[in-house]
CSV table of N, CA and C in Angstrom, one decimal:
chain,number,residue,atom,x,y,z
F,1,MET,N,-20.2,21.3,-6.7
F,1,MET,CA,-21.2,22.1,-7.4
F,1,MET,C,-22.1,22.9,-6.4
F,2,GLN,N,-22.3,24.1,-6.7
F,2,GLN,CA,-23.1,24.9,-5.9
F,2,GLN,C,-24.2,25.5,-6.8
F,3,THR,N,-25.3,25.6,-6.2
F,3,THR,CA,-26.4,26.3,-6.9
F,3,THR,C,-26.5,27.7,-6.3
F,4,ARG,N,-26.8,28.6,-7.1
F,4,ARG,CA,-26.9,30.0,-6.6
F,4,ARG,C,-28.2,30.6,-7.0
F,5,GLN,N,-28.9,31.1,-6.0
F,5,GLN,CA,-30.2,31.7,-6.3
F,5,GLN,C,-30.1,33.2,-5.8
F,6,THR,N,-30.7,34.0,-6.6
F,6,THR,CA,-30.8,35.4,-6.2
F,6,THR,C,-32.1,35.7,-5.7
F,7,THR,N,-32.2,36.4,-4.5
F,7,THR,CA,-33.4,36.8,-4.0
F,7,THR,C,-33.8,38.1,-4.5
F,8,GLY,N,-34.9,38.6,-4.2
F,8,GLY,CA,-35.4,39.9,-4.6
F,8,GLY,C,-34.5,41.0,-4.3
F,9,GLN,N,-33.7,40.9,-3.2
F,9,GLN,CA,-32.9,42.0,-2.8
F,9,GLN,C,-31.5,41.9,-3.3
F,10,GLY,N,-31.2,40.9,-4.2
F,10,GLY,CA,-29.9,40.8,-4.8
F,10,GLY,C,-28.9,40.0,-4.0
F,11,ARG,N,-29.3,39.3,-2.9
F,11,ARG,CA,-28.3,38.5,-2.2
F,11,ARG,C,-28.3,37.1,-2.8
F,12,ARG,N,-27.2,36.4,-2.8
F,12,ARG,CA,-27.1,35.1,-3.3
F,12,ARG,C,-27.1,34.1,-2.1
F,13,HIS,N,-27.7,32.9,-2.3
F,13,HIS,CA,-27.6,31.8,-1.3
F,13,HIS,C,-26.9,30.6,-2.0
F,14,ALA,N,-25.9,30.1,-1.3
F,14,ALA,CA,-25.1,29.0,-1.8
F,14,ALA,C,-25.5,27.8,-1.0
F,15,GLY,N,-25.5,26.6,-1.6
F,15,GLY,CA,-25.8,25.4,-0.9
F,15,GLY,C,-25.5,24.2,-1.8
F,16,PHE,N,-25.7,23.0,-1.2
F,16,PHE,CA,-25.5,21.8,-1.9
F,16,PHE,C,-26.9,21.1,-2.2
F,17,THR,N,-27.0,20.4,-3.3
F,17,THR,CA,-28.2,19.7,-3.6
F,17,THR,C,-28.2,18.4,-2.8
F,18,LEU,N,-29.4,17.8,-2.7
F,18,LEU,CA,-29.5,16.6,-2.0
F,18,LEU,C,-28.7,15.5,-2.7
F,19,LEU,N,-28.7,15.5,-4.0
F,19,LEU,CA,-27.9,14.5,-4.7
F,19,LEU,C,-26.4,14.6,-4.4
F,20,GLU,N,-25.9,15.8,-4.3
F,20,GLU,CA,-24.5,16.0,-4.0
F,20,GLU,C,-24.2,15.5,-2.6
F,21,LEU,N,-25.0,15.7,-1.6
F,21,LEU,CA,-24.8,15.2,-0.3
F,21,LEU,C,-24.9,13.7,-0.3
F,22,LEU,N,-25.8,13.1,-1.0
F,22,LEU,CA,-25.8,11.6,-1.0
F,22,LEU,C,-24.6,11.0,-1.6
F,23,VAL,N,-24.0,11.6,-2.7
F,23,VAL,CA,-22.8,11.1,-3.3
F,23,VAL,C,-21.6,11.2,-2.3
F,24,VAL,N,-21.5,12.3,-1.5
F,24,VAL,CA,-20.5,12.4,-0.5
F,24,VAL,C,-20.7,11.3,0.6
F,25,LEU,N,-21.9,11.1,1.0
F,25,LEU,CA,-22.2,10.1,2.0
F,25,LEU,C,-21.8,8.7,1.5
F,26,VAL,N,-22.1,8.4,0.3
F,26,VAL,CA,-21.7,7.1,-0.3
F,26,VAL,C,-20.2,6.9,-0.3
F,27,ILE,N,-19.5,8.0,-0.7
F,27,ILE,CA,-18.0,7.9,-0.8
F,27,ILE,C,-17.5,7.7,0.7
F,28,ILE,N,-18.0,8.4,1.6
F,28,ILE,CA,-17.5,8.2,3.0
F,28,ILE,C,-17.8,6.8,3.5
F,29,GLY,N,-19.0,6.3,3.1
F,29,GLY,CA,-19.4,4.9,3.5
F,29,GLY,C,-18.4,3.9,2.9
F,30,LEU,N,-18.1,4.1,1.7
F,30,LEU,CA,-17.1,3.2,1.0
F,30,LEU,C,-15.8,3.2,1.7
F,31,LEU,N,-15.3,4.4,2.0
F,31,LEU,CA,-14.0,4.5,2.7
F,31,LEU,C,-14.0,3.8,4.1
F,32,VAL,N,-15.1,4.0,4.8
F,32,VAL,CA,-15.2,3.4,6.2
F,32,VAL,C,-15.3,1.9,6.0
F,33,GLY,N,-16.0,1.4,5.0
F,33,GLY,CA,-16.1,0.0,4.7
F,33,GLY,C,-14.8,-0.6,4.4
F,34,TYR,N,-13.9,0.1,3.8
F,34,TYR,CA,-12.6,-0.4,3.4
F,34,TYR,C,-11.6,-0.3,4.5
F,35,VAL,N,-11.5,0.8,5.2
F,35,VAL,CA,-10.5,1.1,6.2
F,35,VAL,C,-10.9,0.5,7.5
F,36,GLY,N,-12.2,0.5,7.9
F,36,GLY,CA,-12.6,0.0,9.2
F,36,GLY,C,-12.1,-1.4,9.5
F,37,PRO,N,-12.4,-2.4,8.7
F,37,PRO,CA,-12.0,-3.8,9.0
F,37,PRO,C,-10.4,-3.9,9.2
F,38,ARG,N,-9.7,-3.2,8.4
F,38,ARG,CA,-8.2,-3.2,8.5
F,38,ARG,C,-7.8,-2.6,9.8
F,39,TYR,N,-8.4,-1.5,10.3
F,39,TYR,CA,-8.1,-0.9,11.5
F,39,TYR,C,-8.4,-1.8,12.7
F,40,PHE,N,-9.6,-2.4,12.7
F,40,PHE,CA,-10.0,-3.2,13.8
F,40,PHE,C,-9.2,-4.5,13.9
F,41,SER,N,-8.7,-5.0,12.8
F,41,SER,CA,-7.8,-6.2,12.8
F,41,SER,C,-6.5,-5.9,13.5
F,42,GLN,N,-6.0,-4.6,13.3
F,42,GLN,CA,-4.8,-4.2,14.0
F,42,GLN,C,-4.9,-4.1,15.5
F,43,VAL,N,-6.1,-3.7,15.9
F,43,VAL,CA,-6.4,-3.6,17.4
F,43,VAL,C,-6.3,-5.0,18.0
F,44,GLY,N,-6.8,-6.0,17.4
F,44,GLY,CA,-6.7,-7.4,17.9
F,44,GLY,C,-5.3,-7.8,18.0
F,45,LYS,N,-4.5,-7.5,16.9
F,45,LYS,CA,-3.1,-7.9,16.9
F,45,LYS,C,-2.3,-7.2,18.1
F,46,SER,N,-2.7,-6.0,18.3
F,46,SER,CA,-1.9,-5.2,19.4
F,46,SER,C,-2.3,-5.8,20.8
F,47,GLU,N,-3.5,-6.3,21.0
F,47,GLU,CA,-3.8,-6.9,22.2
F,47,GLU,C,-3.0,-8.2,22.5
F,48,VAL,N,-2.8,-9.0,21.4
F,48,VAL,CA,-2.0,-10.2,21.5
F,48,VAL,C,-0.6,-9.8,21.8
F,49,LYS,N,-0.1,-8.8,21.2
F,49,LYS,CA,1.3,-8.3,21.4
F,49,LYS,C,1.5,-7.9,22.9
F,50,ALA,N,0.5,-7.1,23.4
F,50,ALA,CA,0.5,-6.7,24.8
F,50,ALA,C,0.5,-7.8,25.7
F,51,ALA,N,-0.3,-8.9,25.5
F,51,ALA,CA,-0.4,-10.0,26.3
F,51,ALA,C,1.0,-10.7,26.3
F,52,ARG,N,1.6,-10.9,25.2
F,52,ARG,CA,3.0,-11.5,25.1
F,52,ARG,C,4.0,-10.7,25.9
F,53,ALA,N,3.9,-9.4,25.8
F,53,ALA,CA,4.9,-8.5,26.6
F,53,ALA,C,4.6,-8.7,28.1
F,54,GLN,N,3.4,-8.7,28.5
F,54,GLN,CA,3.1,-8.9,29.9
F,54,GLN,C,3.5,-10.2,30.4
F,55,ILE,N,3.4,-11.3,29.6
F,55,ILE,CA,3.8,-12.6,30.0
F,55,ILE,C,5.3,-12.6,30.2
F,56,ARG,N,6.1,-12.0,29.3
F,56,ARG,CA,7.5,-11.9,29.4
F,56,ARG,C,7.9,-11.2,30.7
F,57,ALA,N,7.2,-10.1,31.0
F,57,ALA,CA,7.5,-9.3,32.2
F,57,ALA,C,7.2,-10.2,33.5
F,58,LEU,N,6.2,-11.0,33.4
F,58,LEU,CA,5.9,-11.8,34.6
F,58,LEU,C,6.9,-12.9,34.7
F,59,GLU,N,7.4,-13.5,33.6
F,59,GLU,CA,8.5,-14.5,33.6
F,59,GLU,C,9.7,-13.9,34.2
F,60,ASP,N,10.1,-12.7,33.9
F,60,ASP,CA,11.3,-12.0,34.4
F,60,ASP,C,11.1,-11.9,35.9
F,61,SER,N,9.9,-11.4,36.4
F,61,SER,CA,9.7,-11.3,37.8
F,61,SER,C,9.8,-12.6,38.5
F,62,LEU,N,9.2,-13.6,37.9
F,62,LEU,CA,9.3,-15.0,38.5
F,62,LEU,C,10.7,-15.5,38.6
F,63,ASP,N,11.5,-15.2,37.6
F,63,ASP,CA,12.9,-15.6,37.7
F,63,ASP,C,13.7,-14.9,38.8
F,64,GLN,N,13.4,-13.6,39.0
F,64,GLN,CA,14.0,-12.9,40.2
F,64,GLN,C,13.5,-13.5,41.5
F,65,TYR,N,12.2,-13.8,41.6
F,65,TYR,CA,11.7,-14.5,42.8
F,65,TYR,C,12.4,-15.8,43.0
F,66,ARG,N,12.6,-16.6,42.0
F,66,ARG,CA,13.3,-17.8,42.2
F,66,ARG,C,14.8,-17.6,42.6
F,67,LEU,N,15.4,-16.6,42.1
F,67,LEU,CA,16.8,-16.3,42.5
F,67,LEU,C,16.9,-16.0,44.0
F,68,ASP,N,15.9,-15.3,44.5
F,68,ASP,CA,15.9,-14.9,45.9
F,68,ASP,C,15.4,-16.0,46.8
F,69,VAL,N,14.4,-16.7,46.4
F,69,VAL,CA,13.7,-17.6,47.3
F,69,VAL,C,14.3,-19.0,47.1
F,70,GLY,N,14.7,-19.3,45.9
F,70,GLY,CA,15.3,-20.7,45.6
F,70,GLY,C,14.3,-21.6,44.8
F,71,HIS,N,13.1,-21.1,44.7
F,71,HIS,CA,12.1,-21.9,43.9
F,71,HIS,C,11.0,-20.9,43.4
F,72,TYR,N,10.3,-21.4,42.4
F,72,TYR,CA,9.1,-20.6,42.0
F,72,TYR,C,8.0,-20.7,43.0
F,73,PRO,N,7.0,-19.8,43.0
F,73,PRO,CA,5.9,-19.9,43.8
F,73,PRO,C,5.0,-21.1,43.3
F,74,SER,N,4.3,-21.8,44.2
F,74,SER,CA,3.5,-22.9,43.8
F,74,SER,C,2.3,-22.4,43.0
F,75,THR,N,1.6,-23.3,42.4
F,75,THR,CA,0.4,-23.0,41.6
F,75,THR,C,-0.6,-22.4,42.6
F,76,GLU,N,-0.7,-22.9,43.8
F,76,GLU,CA,-1.7,-22.3,44.8
F,76,GLU,C,-1.3,-20.9,45.2
F,77,GLN,N,0.0,-20.7,45.4
F,77,GLN,CA,0.4,-19.3,45.7
F,77,GLN,C,0.2,-18.4,44.6
F,78,GLY,N,0.4,-18.8,43.4
F,78,GLY,CA,0.1,-18.1,42.2
F,78,GLY,C,1.0,-16.9,42.0
F,79,LEU,N,0.6,-16.0,41.0
F,79,LEU,CA,1.3,-14.8,40.7
F,79,LEU,C,1.3,-13.8,41.8
F,80,ALA,N,0.3,-13.9,42.7
F,80,ALA,CA,0.2,-13.0,43.8
F,80,ALA,C,1.4,-13.0,44.7
F,81,ALA,N,2.2,-14.1,44.7
F,81,ALA,CA,3.4,-14.2,45.5
F,81,ALA,C,4.5,-13.2,45.0
F,82,LEU,N,4.3,-12.6,43.8
F,82,LEU,CA,5.2,-11.6,43.3
F,82,LEU,C,5.0,-10.3,44.1
F,83,ASN,N,3.9,-10.1,44.7
F,83,ASN,CA,3.6,-8.8,45.4
F,83,ASN,C,3.5,-8.9,46.9
F,84,VAL,N,3.1,-10.1,47.4
F,84,VAL,CA,2.9,-10.3,48.8
F,84,VAL,C,3.7,-11.6,49.2
F,85,ALA,N,4.5,-11.5,50.2
F,85,ALA,CA,5.3,-12.7,50.7
F,85,ALA,C,4.4,-13.8,51.1
F,86,PRO,N,4.6,-15.0,50.5
F,86,PRO,CA,3.8,-16.2,50.9
F,86,PRO,C,4.2,-16.5,52.3
F,87,ALA,N,3.3,-17.2,53.0
F,87,ALA,CA,3.6,-17.6,54.4
F,87,ALA,C,4.8,-18.5,54.4
F,88,GLY,N,5.7,-18.3,55.4
F,88,GLY,CA,6.8,-19.2,55.5
F,88,GLY,C,8.0,-18.9,54.6
F,89,GLU,N,7.9,-17.9,53.7
F,89,GLU,CA,9.1,-17.6,52.8
F,89,GLU,C,9.9,-16.6,53.5
F,90,THR,N,11.0,-17.0,54.1
F,90,THR,CA,11.9,-16.0,54.8
F,90,THR,C,12.8,-15.3,53.9
F,91,ARG,N,13.1,-15.8,52.7
F,91,ARG,CA,14.1,-15.2,51.8
F,91,ARG,C,13.4,-14.3,50.8
F,92,TRP,N,12.1,-14.1,50.9
F,92,TRP,CA,11.4,-13.3,49.9
F,92,TRP,C,11.8,-11.8,50.1
F,93,GLN,N,12.2,-11.2,49.0
F,93,GLN,CA,12.7,-9.8,49.0
F,93,GLN,C,11.9,-8.9,48.1
F,94,GLY,N,10.7,-9.2,47.9
F,94,GLY,CA,9.8,-8.4,46.9
F,94,GLY,C,9.3,-7.2,47.5
F,95,PRO,N,8.4,-6.5,46.9
F,95,PRO,CA,7.7,-7.0,45.8
F,95,PRO,C,8.5,-7.1,44.5
F,96,TYR,N,8.1,-8.0,43.6
F,96,TYR,CA,8.8,-8.2,42.4
F,96,TYR,C,8.1,-7.5,41.2
F,97,LEU,N,7.0,-6.9,41.5
F,97,LEU,CA,6.3,-6.1,40.5
F,97,LEU,C,6.0,-4.7,41.1
F,98,LYS,N,6.1,-3.7,40.3
F,98,LYS,CA,5.8,-2.3,40.8
F,98,LYS,C,4.3,-2.1,41.1
F,99,LYS,N,3.5,-2.8,40.4
F,99,LYS,CA,2.0,-2.7,40.6
F,99,LYS,C,1.5,-4.1,40.8
F,100,ALA,N,0.2,-4.2,41.0
F,100,ALA,CA,-0.5,-5.5,41.2
F,100,ALA,C,-0.3,-6.3,39.9
F,101,VAL,N,-0.5,-7.6,40.0
F,101,VAL,CA,-0.4,-8.5,38.8
F,101,VAL,C,-1.5,-8.0,37.8
F,102,PRO,N,-1.0,-7.7,36.6
F,102,PRO,CA,-2.0,-7.1,35.6
F,102,PRO,C,-3.0,-8.2,35.1
F,103,LYS,N,-4.1,-7.7,34.7
F,103,LYS,CA,-5.0,-8.6,34.0
F,103,LYS,C,-4.6,-8.6,32.5
F,104,ASP,N,-5.0,-9.6,31.8
F,104,ASP,CA,-4.6,-9.7,30.4
F,104,ASP,C,-5.4,-8.6,29.6
F,105,PRO,N,-5.1,-8.3,28.4
F,105,PRO,CA,-5.7,-7.2,27.7
F,105,PRO,C,-7.2,-7.3,27.5
F,106,TRP,N,-7.8,-8.5,27.8
F,106,TRP,CA,-9.2,-8.7,27.7
F,106,TRP,C,-9.9,-8.7,29.0
F,107,GLY,N,-9.1,-8.4,30.1
F,107,GLY,CA,-9.7,-8.2,31.4
F,107,GLY,C,-9.7,-9.5,32.3
F,108,ASN,N,-9.1,-10.5,31.8
F,108,ASN,CA,-9.1,-11.8,32.6
F,108,ASN,C,-7.8,-12.0,33.3
F,109,SER,N,-7.8,-12.8,34.3
F,109,SER,CA,-6.5,-13.1,35.0
F,109,SER,C,-5.6,-14.0,34.2
F,110,TYR,N,-4.3,-13.8,34.3
F,110,TYR,CA,-3.4,-14.7,33.7
F,110,TYR,C,-3.4,-16.1,34.5
F,111,GLN,N,-3.2,-17.1,33.8
F,111,GLN,CA,-3.1,-18.5,34.4
F,111,GLN,C,-1.7,-18.8,34.7
F,112,TYR,N,-1.4,-19.5,35.8
F,112,TYR,CA,-0.1,-19.8,36.2
F,112,TYR,C,0.0,-21.2,36.7
F,113,ARG,N,1.0,-22.0,36.3
F,113,ARG,CA,1.2,-23.3,36.8
F,113,ARG,C,2.7,-23.6,37.1
F,114,TYR,N,3.0,-24.1,38.3
F,114,TYR,CA,4.3,-24.6,38.6
F,114,TYR,C,4.2,-25.9,39.4
F,115,PRO,N,4.8,-27.0,39.0
F,115,PRO,CA,5.6,-27.1,37.8
F,115,PRO,C,4.7,-27.0,36.5
F,116,GLY,N,5.2,-26.5,35.4
F,116,GLY,CA,4.5,-26.3,34.2
F,116,GLY,C,4.4,-27.6,33.4
F,117,GLU,N,3.5,-27.7,32.5
F,117,GLU,CA,3.3,-28.8,31.6
F,117,GLU,C,4.2,-28.6,30.4
F,118,HIS,N,4.5,-27.4,30.0
F,118,HIS,CA,5.3,-27.1,28.8
F,118,HIS,C,6.7,-26.5,29.1
F,119,GLY,N,6.9,-26.2,30.3
F,119,GLY,CA,8.2,-25.6,30.7
F,119,GLY,C,8.3,-25.7,32.2
F,120,GLU,N,9.3,-25.0,32.7
F,120,GLU,CA,9.5,-25.0,34.2
F,120,GLU,C,8.2,-24.3,34.8
F,121,VAL,N,7.8,-23.2,34.3
F,121,VAL,CA,6.5,-22.6,34.7
F,121,VAL,C,5.7,-22.3,33.4
F,122,ASP,N,4.4,-22.3,33.6
F,122,ASP,CA,3.5,-22.0,32.5
F,122,ASP,C,2.7,-20.8,32.9
F,123,ILE,N,2.8,-19.8,32.0
F,123,ILE,CA,2.0,-18.5,32.2
F,123,ILE,C,1.2,-18.4,30.9
F,124,PHE,N,-0.1,-18.2,31.0
F,124,PHE,CA,-0.9,-18.1,29.8
F,124,PHE,C,-2.2,-17.3,30.0
F,125,SER,N,-2.7,-16.9,28.9
F,125,SER,CA,-4.0,-16.2,28.9
F,125,SER,C,-4.9,-17.0,27.9
F,126,PHE,N,-6.2,-17.1,28.2
F,126,PHE,CA,-7.1,-17.8,27.3
F,126,PHE,C,-7.5,-17.0,26.1
F,127,GLY,N,-7.0,-15.8,26.0
F,127,GLY,CA,-7.3,-14.9,24.8
F,127,GLY,C,-8.6,-14.2,25.0
F,128,LYS,N,-9.1,-13.7,23.9
F,128,LYS,CA,-10.3,-12.8,23.8
F,128,LYS,C,-11.5,-13.5,24.3
F,129,ASP,N,-11.7,-14.8,24.0
F,129,ASP,CA,-12.9,-15.5,24.4
F,129,ASP,C,-12.9,-16.0,25.9
F,130,GLY,N,-11.7,-16.0,26.5
F,130,GLY,CA,-11.6,-16.5,27.9
F,130,GLY,C,-11.8,-17.9,28.1
F,131,GLN,N,-11.7,-18.7,27.0
F,131,GLN,CA,-11.9,-20.2,27.0
F,131,GLN,C,-10.6,-20.8,26.5
F,132,PRO,N,-10.3,-22.0,26.9
F,132,PRO,CA,-9.1,-22.7,26.4
F,132,PRO,C,-9.2,-23.0,24.9
F,133,GLY,N,-8.1,-22.9,24.2
F,133,GLY,CA,-8.1,-23.2,22.8
F,133,GLY,C,-8.5,-21.9,22.0
F,134,GLY,N,-9.1,-22.1,20.9
F,134,GLY,CA,-9.5,-21.0,20.0
F,134,GLY,C,-8.6,-20.7,18.9
F,135,ALA,N,-9.0,-19.8,18.0
F,135,ALA,CA,-8.2,-19.4,16.9
F,135,ALA,C,-8.2,-17.9,16.7
F,136,SER,N,-7.2,-17.4,16.0
F,136,SER,CA,-7.1,-16.0,15.7
F,136,SER,C,-7.0,-15.2,17.0
F,137,GLU,N,-7.8,-14.2,17.3
F,137,GLU,CA,-7.8,-13.4,18.5
F,137,GLU,C,-8.2,-14.2,19.7
F,138,ALA,N,-9.0,-15.2,19.5
F,138,ALA,CA,-9.5,-16.0,20.6
F,138,ALA,C,-8.5,-17.1,21.0
F,139,ALA,N,-7.4,-17.2,20.3
F,139,ALA,CA,-6.4,-18.2,20.7
F,139,ALA,C,-5.7,-17.9,22.0
F,140,ASP,N,-5.2,-18.9,22.6
F,140,ASP,CA,-4.5,-18.8,23.9
F,140,ASP,C,-3.1,-18.1,23.6
F,141,VAL,N,-2.7,-17.3,24.5
F,141,VAL,CA,-1.4,-16.6,24.4
F,141,VAL,C,-0.6,-17.2,25.6
F,142,ALA,N,0.6,-17.7,25.3
F,142,ALA,CA,1.3,-18.4,26.4
F,142,ALA,C,2.8,-18.2,26.3
F,143,ASN,N,3.6,-18.7,27.3
F,143,ASN,CA,5.0,-18.5,27.3
F,143,ASN,C,5.8,-19.7,26.7
F,144,TRP,N,5.1,-20.6,26.1
F,144,TRP,CA,5.7,-21.7,25.4
F,144,TRP,C,5.6,-21.7,24.0
């Protein structure tokens, strides 16, 4: 709806009323309220998927390390052994990663244990909250 006013010189001015602008703002607000939560829930799911993919890549690199060296790096050596030869490892043929060991999608370091409690090696992230346990996006992401 446009209102038209004629000035003394015959020119017209077109514009929107305040009520029309408020109706448009309410409609936009409703759309954002409906779409926004759905969008942000997808972002959280993608971070979990990215963490799982990184953990799989770290597992593959650790398997290559084990094939070359004969055993996995110790918990103390950690995932850093994939990029820098640990002291005394003469059969190390790395680096086994193209870049430095990545942080998880929430900016925290991945946790590594050898021997693992759940498998031969345990690689895991504490999730969004950075604390053990949790639910939903704050749940731990692991290779078991």
